[in-house]
Amino acid sequence: MVSLAAYKIALIVVLAGVPTSFGASTYYYQQQSTTLNNHVSSLTTQLNTTNNDLAGLKTQLSSANSQVSSLNNQIISLNGQLSQLQSQNSQLQGQVNLLQSQLTGHNQLQVSTVSQGQVSLSSNNGFQQVGFSVPPNAVERLNITFSTASQGCLGALPISAPCSLGVSLFNQTQFAKFSKCNCIQYGNYTTTTWSSPIATSYTTQMVITSSGAWTLAFYPEPGASSTLTIQVNESVFLMGPLNLTTQVTQVSNGSISVAGYTGIQFVSFTASAGGISYSLNLTFSAGGGSVRVALLNQAQYIGFVNCNCVPYGNYTSATWMAPLATSYTAPVTVPASGIWYLAFFEPPGTSNPLSISETVKLITLTT
């Protein structure tokens, strides 16, 4: 009985304790769940914050990439400007070097006085000569100035009419003929290397490319009918030696055709102003016949085009004309700057078309 009673008591105790223990467990789990929920909520908040921060960083990164791209474009642009400036600097340096070279050359020029003062001329066929020489292998510049205040050279005009005069440059052969020509009064002068216009005053300079002895002659205007002494103020200076530069320009190189009888082919070129001398290196060969070549200035070219003279051989004036030939090679002097023409044509009475192989180069000497 005791045992049974004790068992019952123990059972009652156990049963009495069961509700209490279950309640405690439920409370515990509720607390844990609340804590976990709080942690989850906190972590969610942190995750959202992190995502927002990440989005902000992505925006900053995108902005930074845009700035990098912009800076790269600026670098490319600046490199282009730098390259352009370097090119300009190189060109300017070249110009500086050229100017320094020219300055050095000018500083090395020797100036000699050929003549300076006053000379007297007879208005009736008289002249005064001034001689000088250019050393071998040298090129020199001649500066000439003259003026006169004399009056009454031409008797048909009032006594107060001013006198005029000219000056010419001669080599020794040319001057020998001039000094004996008795031609000044009539104006039918002999050949000269260069002549000034007839004027009361004049200033010029020229480059002399040939060495040797030269003569300048001052002479009055033609037509004087009475003898009068003309007082001439003049100065002549020789400067040198000059350094020359040779420029070679290809004018033409190939094949041209002439139709025969009236056929003409023209090759044009320009001798630029500022050169000391101009010349052509001309070579041609014709297949099946002979041809002529003429050098024409602008006025001569117009006359040649309009003359209808090629079939008859009564050509208009030309600066130079080659002999009739199937092939020809020669240097040709171009006397001045400007537009020039080479005319290729067959001789009179020829009707067969020809093909002409030609090469033309322009040689320009400059200081």
Tab-separated table of C-alpha atoms in Angstrom:
chain	number	residue	atom	x	y	z
A	1	MET	CA	0.000	0.000	0.000
A	2	VAL	CA	2.836	2.331	0.817
A	3	SER	CA	4.415	1.710	-2.492
A	4	LEU	CA	1.169	2.287	-4.288
A	5	ALA	CA	0.525	5.419	-2.355
A	6	ALA	CA	4.028	6.646	-3.058
A	7	TYR	CA	3.570	5.922	-6.742
A	8	LYS	CA	0.355	7.859	-6.850
A	9	ILE	CA	1.969	10.766	-5.087
A	10	ALA	CA	4.873	10.751	-7.502
A	11	LEU	CA	2.497	10.545	-10.461
A	12	ILE	CA	0.548	13.491	-9.153
A	13	VAL	CA	3.725	15.444	-8.783
A	14	VAL	CA	4.823	14.630	-12.317
A	15	LEU	CA	1.460	15.453	-13.798
A	16	ALA	CA	1.327	18.628	-11.851
A	17	GLY	CA	4.735	19.603	-13.190
A	18	VAL	CA	3.984	18.880	-16.869
A	19	PRO	CA	1.943	22.030	-17.659
A	20	THR	CA	4.544	24.225	-15.956
A	21	SER	CA	7.441	22.795	-17.991
A	22	PHE	CA	5.566	23.113	-21.346
A	23	GLY	CA	4.704	26.714	-20.660
A	24	ALA	CA	8.309	27.536	-19.942
A	25	SER	CA	9.439	25.942	-23.223
A	26	THR	CA	6.885	27.849	-25.246
A	27	TYR	CA	8.010	31.116	-23.702
A	28	TYR	CA	11.656	30.285	-24.480
A	29	TYR	CA	10.975	29.544	-28.108
A	30	GLN	CA	8.955	32.708	-28.457
A	31	GLN	CA	11.880	34.696	-27.092
A	32	GLN	CA	14.289	33.020	-29.500
A	33	SER	CA	11.975	33.603	-32.424
A	34	THR	CA	11.658	37.255	-31.526
A	35	THR	CA	15.441	37.563	-31.254
A	36	LEU	CA	15.940	35.849	-34.624
A	37	ASN	CA	13.328	38.040	-36.238
A	38	ASN	CA	15.057	41.065	-34.869
A	39	HIS	CA	18.357	39.771	-36.275
A	40	VAL	CA	16.769	39.101	-39.670
A	41	SER	CA	15.230	42.571	-39.707
A	42	SER	CA	18.575	44.084	-38.745
A	43	LEU	CA	20.382	42.089	-41.438
A	44	THR	CA	17.758	43.063	-44.015
A	45	THR	CA	18.258	46.688	-43.103
A	46	GLN	CA	22.020	46.266	-43.411
A	47	LEU	CA	21.609	44.488	-46.763
A	48	ASN	CA	19.430	47.302	-48.104
A	49	THR	CA	21.978	49.822	-46.885
A	50	THR	CA	24.771	47.829	-48.533
A	51	ASN	CA	22.801	47.619	-51.788
A	52	ASN	CA	22.227	51.361	-51.701
A	53	ASP	CA	25.914	51.929	-51.036
A	54	LEU	CA	26.771	49.576	-53.915
A	55	ALA	CA	24.427	51.425	-56.253
A	56	GLY	CA	26.059	54.692	-55.193
A	57	LEU	CA	29.518	53.247	-55.854
A	58	LYS	CA	28.390	52.025	-59.283
A	59	THR	CA	27.164	55.540	-60.090
A	60	GLN	CA	30.476	56.982	-58.948
A	61	LEU	CA	32.346	54.365	-61.002
A	62	SER	CA	30.302	55.203	-64.092
A	63	SER	CA	30.994	58.898	-63.563
A	64	ALA	CA	34.693	58.171	-63.063
A	65	ASN	CA	34.759	56.103	-66.296
A	66	SER	CA	33.123	58.983	-68.164
A	67	GLN	CA	35.752	61.355	-66.789
A	68	VAL	CA	38.520	58.932	-67.807
A	69	SER	CA	37.043	58.710	-71.332
A	70	SER	CA	36.827	62.514	-71.499
A	71	LEU	CA	40.421	62.836	-70.288
A	72	ASN	CA	41.570	60.280	-72.894
A	73	ASN	CA	39.848	62.316	-75.615
A	74	GLN	CA	41.533	65.459	-74.312
A	75	ILE	CA	44.882	63.653	-74.332
A	76	ILE	CA	44.327	62.589	-77.955
A	77	SER	CA	43.365	66.155	-78.885
A	78	LEU	CA	46.363	67.591	-77.034
A	79	ASN	CA	48.679	65.077	-78.724
A	80	GLY	CA	47.304	66.214	-82.081
A	81	GLN	CA	47.892	69.854	-81.173
A	82	LEU	CA	51.376	68.981	-79.937
A	83	SER	CA	52.168	67.205	-83.207
A	84	GLN	CA	50.903	70.217	-85.179
A	85	LEU	CA	52.925	72.628	-83.045
A	86	GLN	CA	56.028	70.450	-83.461
A	87	SER	CA	55.524	70.510	-87.238
A	88	GLN	CA	55.077	74.301	-87.214
A	89	ASN	CA	58.118	74.644	-84.992
A	90	SER	CA	60.126	72.527	-87.420
A	91	GLN	CA	59.028	74.733	-90.326
A	92	LEU	CA	59.840	77.902	-88.386
A	93	GLN	CA	63.228	76.486	-87.447
A	94	GLY	CA	63.878	75.789	-91.111
A	95	GLN	CA	62.964	79.377	-91.964
A	96	VAL	CA	65.200	80.645	-89.164
A	97	ASN	CA	68.075	78.512	-90.455
A	98	LEU	CA	67.511	79.810	-93.988
A	99	LEU	CA	67.410	83.433	-92.805
A	100	GLN	CA	70.527	82.901	-90.722
A	101	SER	CA	72.255	81.397	-93.735
A	102	GLN	CA	71.158	84.322	-95.899
A	103	LEU	CA	72.263	86.779	-93.215
A	104	THR	CA	75.638	85.067	-93.013
A	105	GLY	CA	75.893	85.251	-96.766
A	106	HIS	CA	75.018	88.949	-96.795
A	107	ASN	CA	77.513	89.622	-94.021
A	108	GLN	CA	80.183	87.954	-96.136
A	109	LEU	CA	79.422	90.088	-99.214
A	110	GLN	CA	82.169	92.424	-100.305
A	111	VAL	CA	81.021	95.768	-101.675
A	112	SER	CA	83.312	97.533	-104.090
A	113	THR	CA	82.723	100.932	-105.644
A	114	VAL	CA	82.943	100.753	-109.430
A	115	SER	CA	82.159	104.425	-109.948
A	116	GLN	CA	80.583	107.208	-107.915
A	117	GLY	CA	80.349	110.891	-108.702
A	118	GLN	CA	79.587	112.942	-111.797
A	119	VAL	CA	80.356	112.285	-115.440
A	120	SER	CA	79.867	114.540	-118.482
A	121	LEU	CA	78.241	113.460	-121.733
A	122	SER	CA	78.038	115.167	-125.079
A	123	SER	CA	74.432	115.232	-126.236
A	124	ASN	CA	75.636	114.624	-129.788
A	125	ASN	CA	76.569	110.930	-129.952
A	126	GLY	CA	78.772	110.948	-126.860
A	127	PHE	CA	79.058	108.323	-124.131
A	128	GLN	CA	81.042	107.668	-120.955
A	129	GLN	CA	82.241	104.195	-120.066
A	130	VAL	CA	82.855	102.564	-116.690
A	131	GLY	CA	84.748	99.278	-116.595
A	132	PHE	CA	84.844	96.514	-113.977
A	133	SER	CA	85.529	92.804	-113.782
A	134	VAL	CA	83.926	89.771	-112.124
A	135	PRO	CA	86.362	87.169	-110.705
A	136	PRO	CA	86.370	83.608	-112.077
A	137	ASN	CA	83.672	81.267	-110.720
A	138	ALA	CA	81.920	84.182	-109.003
A	139	VAL	CA	78.422	85.623	-109.274
A	140	GLU	CA	78.000	89.265	-108.271
A	141	ARG	CA	75.255	91.887	-108.023
A	142	LEU	CA	75.594	95.230	-109.770
A	143	ASN	CA	73.740	98.231	-108.276
A	144	ILE	CA	73.289	101.191	-110.649
A	145	THR	CA	71.829	104.648	-110.006
A	146	PHE	CA	71.906	107.691	-112.284
A	147	SER	CA	70.172	111.065	-112.615
A	148	THR	CA	70.617	114.320	-114.460
A	149	ALA	CA	69.303	117.852	-114.055
A	150	SER	CA	70.573	119.006	-117.466
A	151	GLN	CA	68.083	120.518	-119.912
A	152	GLY	CA	67.707	121.304	-123.593
A	153	CYS	CA	69.169	118.178	-125.192
A	154	LEU	CA	66.546	118.075	-127.965
A	155	GLY	CA	66.663	121.307	-129.946
A	156	ALA	CA	63.094	120.967	-131.199
A	157	LEU	CA	61.825	121.215	-127.620
A	158	PRO	CA	61.956	124.210	-125.268
A	159	ILE	CA	65.369	124.799	-123.733
A	160	SER	CA	63.898	123.922	-120.321
A	161	ALA	CA	62.951	120.389	-121.421
A	162	PRO	CA	64.891	117.898	-119.244
A	163	CYS	CA	67.513	115.653	-120.797
A	164	SER	CA	67.210	111.898	-120.620
A	165	LEU	CA	69.851	109.212	-120.886
A	166	GLY	CA	70.379	105.482	-120.761
A	167	VAL	CA	72.972	103.000	-119.576
A	168	SER	CA	73.886	99.633	-121.069
A	169	LEU	CA	76.008	96.705	-119.961
A	170	PHE	CA	78.416	95.188	-122.498
A	171	ASN	CA	80.842	92.319	-122.586
A	172	GLN	CA	84.075	93.093	-124.370
A	173	THR	CA	82.929	91.949	-127.810
A	174	GLN	CA	79.693	93.909	-127.575
A	175	PHE	CA	81.436	97.063	-126.379
A	176	ALA	CA	83.962	96.942	-129.217
A	177	LYS	CA	81.067	97.171	-131.682
A	178	PHE	CA	79.204	99.806	-129.668
A	179	SER	CA	82.201	102.102	-129.387
A	180	LYS	CA	82.546	102.211	-133.202
A	181	CYS	CA	78.893	102.180	-134.248
A	182	ASN	CA	78.208	105.938	-134.326
A	183	CYS	CA	74.635	104.904	-133.546
A	184	ILE	CA	73.724	106.685	-130.311
A	185	GLN	CA	72.278	109.762	-131.988
A	186	TYR	CA	69.944	107.622	-134.060
A	187	GLY	CA	68.944	105.099	-131.397
A	188	ASN	CA	69.876	102.029	-133.490
A	189	TYR	CA	72.132	100.625	-130.781
A	190	THR	CA	74.251	97.521	-131.213
A	191	THR	CA	73.698	94.349	-129.150
A	192	THR	CA	73.954	94.702	-125.371
A	193	THR	CA	73.779	92.301	-122.419
A	194	TRP	CA	71.346	94.672	-120.687
A	195	SER	CA	69.983	98.186	-121.221
A	196	SER	CA	68.024	100.588	-119.041
A	197	PRO	CA	65.057	102.581	-120.285
A	198	ILE	CA	65.776	106.142	-121.431
A	199	ALA	CA	65.052	108.315	-118.369
A	200	THR	CA	66.134	111.369	-116.399
A	201	SER	CA	66.782	109.158	-113.369
A	202	TYR	CA	66.910	105.418	-112.802
A	203	THR	CA	67.905	102.858	-110.166
A	204	THR	CA	68.262	99.126	-110.632
A	205	GLN	CA	70.272	96.093	-109.702
A	206	MET	CA	71.175	92.983	-111.670
A	207	VAL	CA	73.101	89.791	-111.132
A	208	ILE	CA	76.088	89.025	-113.340
A	209	THR	CA	76.690	85.297	-113.643
A	210	SER	CA	79.643	85.391	-116.074
A	211	SER	CA	83.153	86.279	-114.997
A	212	GLY	CA	85.488	88.528	-116.944
A	213	ALA	CA	85.696	92.163	-117.989
A	214	TRP	CA	82.498	94.207	-118.366
A	215	THR	CA	81.719	97.764	-119.414
A	216	LEU	CA	78.873	100.108	-118.513
A	217	ALA	CA	78.228	102.938	-120.975
A	218	PHE	CA	76.144	106.038	-120.137
A	219	TYR	CA	74.751	107.786	-123.226
A	220	PRO	CA	72.199	110.528	-124.015
A	221	GLU	CA	68.815	110.011	-125.583
A	222	PRO	CA	68.805	109.796	-129.385
A	223	GLY	CA	67.748	112.723	-131.544
A	224	ALA	CA	69.879	115.553	-130.125
A	225	SER	CA	70.341	118.227	-132.791
A	226	SER	CA	72.838	120.406	-130.942
A	227	THR	CA	75.908	119.753	-128.885
A	228	LEU	CA	75.310	120.092	-125.156
A	229	THR	CA	77.189	118.836	-122.120
A	230	ILE	CA	75.048	116.690	-119.857
A	231	GLN	CA	76.065	116.352	-116.229
A	232	VAL	CA	75.201	112.896	-114.869
A	233	ASN	CA	75.236	111.931	-111.210
A	234	GLU	CA	75.933	108.221	-111.018
A	235	SER	CA	76.901	105.489	-108.592
A	236	VAL	CA	77.802	101.909	-109.447
A	237	PHE	CA	78.541	99.282	-106.802
A	238	LEU	CA	79.531	95.649	-107.191
A	239	MET	CA	78.511	93.229	-104.417
A	240	GLY	CA	79.603	89.619	-104.103
A	241	PRO	CA	80.232	86.835	-104.238
A	242	LEU	CA	76.617	85.589	-104.190
A	243	ASN	CA	75.580	82.039	-103.378
A	244	LEU	CA	73.197	80.621	-105.971
A	245	THR	CA	70.581	77.916	-105.612
A	246	THR	CA	69.546	75.742	-108.549
A	247	GLN	CA	65.890	74.711	-108.809
A	248	VAL	CA	64.937	72.005	-111.309
A	249	THR	CA	61.270	71.723	-112.364
A	250	GLN	CA	59.923	68.980	-114.593
A	251	VAL	CA	57.874	70.780	-117.244
A	252	SER	CA	56.932	67.829	-119.399
A	253	ASN	CA	57.951	64.208	-119.926
A	254	GLY	CA	56.113	61.842	-122.244
A	255	SER	CA	54.704	61.575	-125.739
A	256	ILE	CA	52.724	64.082	-127.793
A	257	SER	CA	51.231	63.833	-131.279
A	258	VAL	CA	51.058	66.374	-134.089
A	259	ALA	CA	48.462	65.862	-136.804
A	260	GLY	CA	50.609	66.970	-139.732
A	261	TYR	CA	50.213	69.920	-142.101
A	262	THR	CA	48.601	72.380	-139.668
A	263	GLY	CA	49.070	70.358	-136.495
A	264	ILE	CA	50.724	72.085	-133.526
A	265	GLN	CA	51.154	70.917	-129.947
A	266	PHE	CA	51.966	73.396	-127.183
A	267	VAL	CA	53.662	72.752	-123.847
A	268	SER	CA	53.289	75.667	-121.419
A	269	PHE	CA	55.291	76.514	-118.318
A	270	THR	CA	55.869	79.431	-115.951
A	271	ALA	CA	59.238	80.877	-115.017
A	272	SER	CA	58.550	82.283	-111.548
A	273	ALA	CA	59.609	85.827	-110.731
A	274	GLY	CA	62.680	86.286	-108.558
A	275	GLY	CA	65.059	84.054	-110.482
A	276	ILE	CA	68.431	85.276	-111.712
A	277	SER	CA	68.387	83.178	-114.858
A	278	TYR	CA	66.166	80.565	-116.492
A	279	SER	CA	66.956	77.843	-118.988
A	280	LEU	CA	65.373	74.705	-120.402
A	281	ASN	CA	66.923	71.292	-120.821
A	282	LEU	CA	65.089	70.137	-123.948
A	283	THR	CA	65.207	66.691	-125.542
A	284	PHE	CA	62.884	65.327	-128.230
A	285	SER	CA	62.755	62.629	-130.867
A	286	ALA	CA	60.118	62.112	-133.558
A	287	GLY	CA	59.120	58.790	-135.042
A	288	GLY	CA	58.851	58.851	-138.833
A	289	GLY	CA	59.709	62.451	-139.611
A	290	SER	CA	61.255	65.766	-138.601
A	291	VAL	CA	59.822	68.489	-136.395
A	292	ARG	CA	60.624	71.985	-135.213
A	293	VAL	CA	60.280	73.430	-131.734
A	294	ALA	CA	59.829	77.137	-130.986
A	295	LEU	CA	59.977	78.998	-127.672
A	296	LEU	CA	57.274	81.665	-127.457
A	297	ASN	CA	56.372	84.315	-124.909
A	298	GLN	CA	52.723	85.215	-124.339
A	299	ALA	CA	52.472	87.752	-127.174
A	300	GLN	CA	54.372	85.498	-129.590
A	301	TYR	CA	52.112	82.583	-128.670
A	302	ILE	CA	48.980	84.573	-129.541
A	303	GLY	CA	50.514	85.601	-132.876
A	304	PHE	CA	51.600	82.041	-133.628
A	305	VAL	CA	48.151	80.605	-132.883
A	306	ASN	CA	46.412	83.112	-135.143
A	307	CYS	CA	48.891	83.277	-138.019
A	308	ASN	CA	47.917	80.107	-139.956
A	309	CYS	CA	51.529	80.108	-141.041
A	310	VAL	CA	52.740	76.615	-140.159
A	311	PRO	CA	51.676	75.063	-143.521
A	312	TYR	CA	53.641	77.721	-145.402
A	313	GLY	CA	56.718	78.131	-143.210
A	314	ASN	CA	56.341	81.912	-142.860
A	315	TYR	CA	56.360	81.699	-139.068
A	316	THR	CA	55.734	84.661	-136.813
A	317	SER	CA	58.447	85.844	-134.426
A	318	ALA	CA	59.754	83.459	-131.779
A	319	THR	CA	62.204	83.860	-128.909
A	320	TRP	CA	64.056	80.752	-130.087
A	321	MET	CA	63.540	78.050	-132.701
A	322	ALA	CA	65.249	74.685	-133.016
A	323	PRO	CA	66.536	73.453	-136.365
A	324	LEU	CA	64.423	70.922	-138.257
A	325	ALA	CA	65.410	67.527	-136.823
A	326	THR	CA	64.217	64.013	-136.033
A	327	SER	CA	65.903	64.270	-132.627
A	328	TYR	CA	67.430	67.129	-130.709
A	329	THR	CA	68.980	67.889	-127.317
A	330	ALA	CA	70.022	71.351	-126.220
A	331	PRO	CA	69.876	73.923	-123.431
A	332	VAL	CA	67.546	76.802	-124.250
A	333	THR	CA	67.807	80.185	-122.565
A	334	VAL	CA	64.537	81.607	-121.223
A	335	PRO	CA	65.186	85.366	-121.152
A	336	ALA	CA	62.687	86.403	-118.464
A	337	SER	CA	60.120	85.252	-115.962
A	338	GLY	CA	56.496	84.788	-116.986
A	339	ILE	CA	54.360	82.364	-118.972
A	340	TRP	CA	56.106	80.613	-121.870
A	341	TYR	CA	55.176	78.065	-124.517
A	342	LEU	CA	57.034	75.422	-126.499
A	343	ALA	CA	55.405	74.803	-129.893
A	344	PHE	CA	56.031	71.431	-131.604
A	345	PHE	CA	55.110	71.345	-135.309
A	346	GLU	CA	56.044	69.683	-138.610
A	347	PRO	CA	57.656	71.451	-141.595
A	348	PRO	CA	55.539	72.800	-144.462
A	349	GLY	CA	54.088	70.247	-146.859
A	350	THR	CA	54.003	67.427	-144.315
A	351	SER	CA	50.699	65.623	-143.822
A	352	ASN	CA	51.702	62.514	-141.903
A	353	PRO	CA	50.906	62.557	-138.179
A	354	LEU	CA	53.917	62.130	-135.907
A	355	SER	CA	54.455	60.923	-132.360
A	356	ILE	CA	57.085	62.901	-130.464
A	357	SER	CA	58.838	61.748	-127.299
A	358	GLU	CA	59.914	64.764	-125.282
A	359	THR	CA	61.474	65.728	-121.968
A	360	VAL	CA	61.576	69.344	-120.780
A	361	LYS	CA	63.073	70.598	-117.519
A	362	LEU	CA	63.194	74.206	-116.295
A	363	ILE	CA	66.414	75.245	-114.535
A	364	THR	CA	66.079	78.337	-112.315
A	365	LEU	CA	68.994	80.043	-110.574
A	366	THR	CA	68.135	82.054	-107.451
A	367	THR	CA	70.150	83.784	-104.760
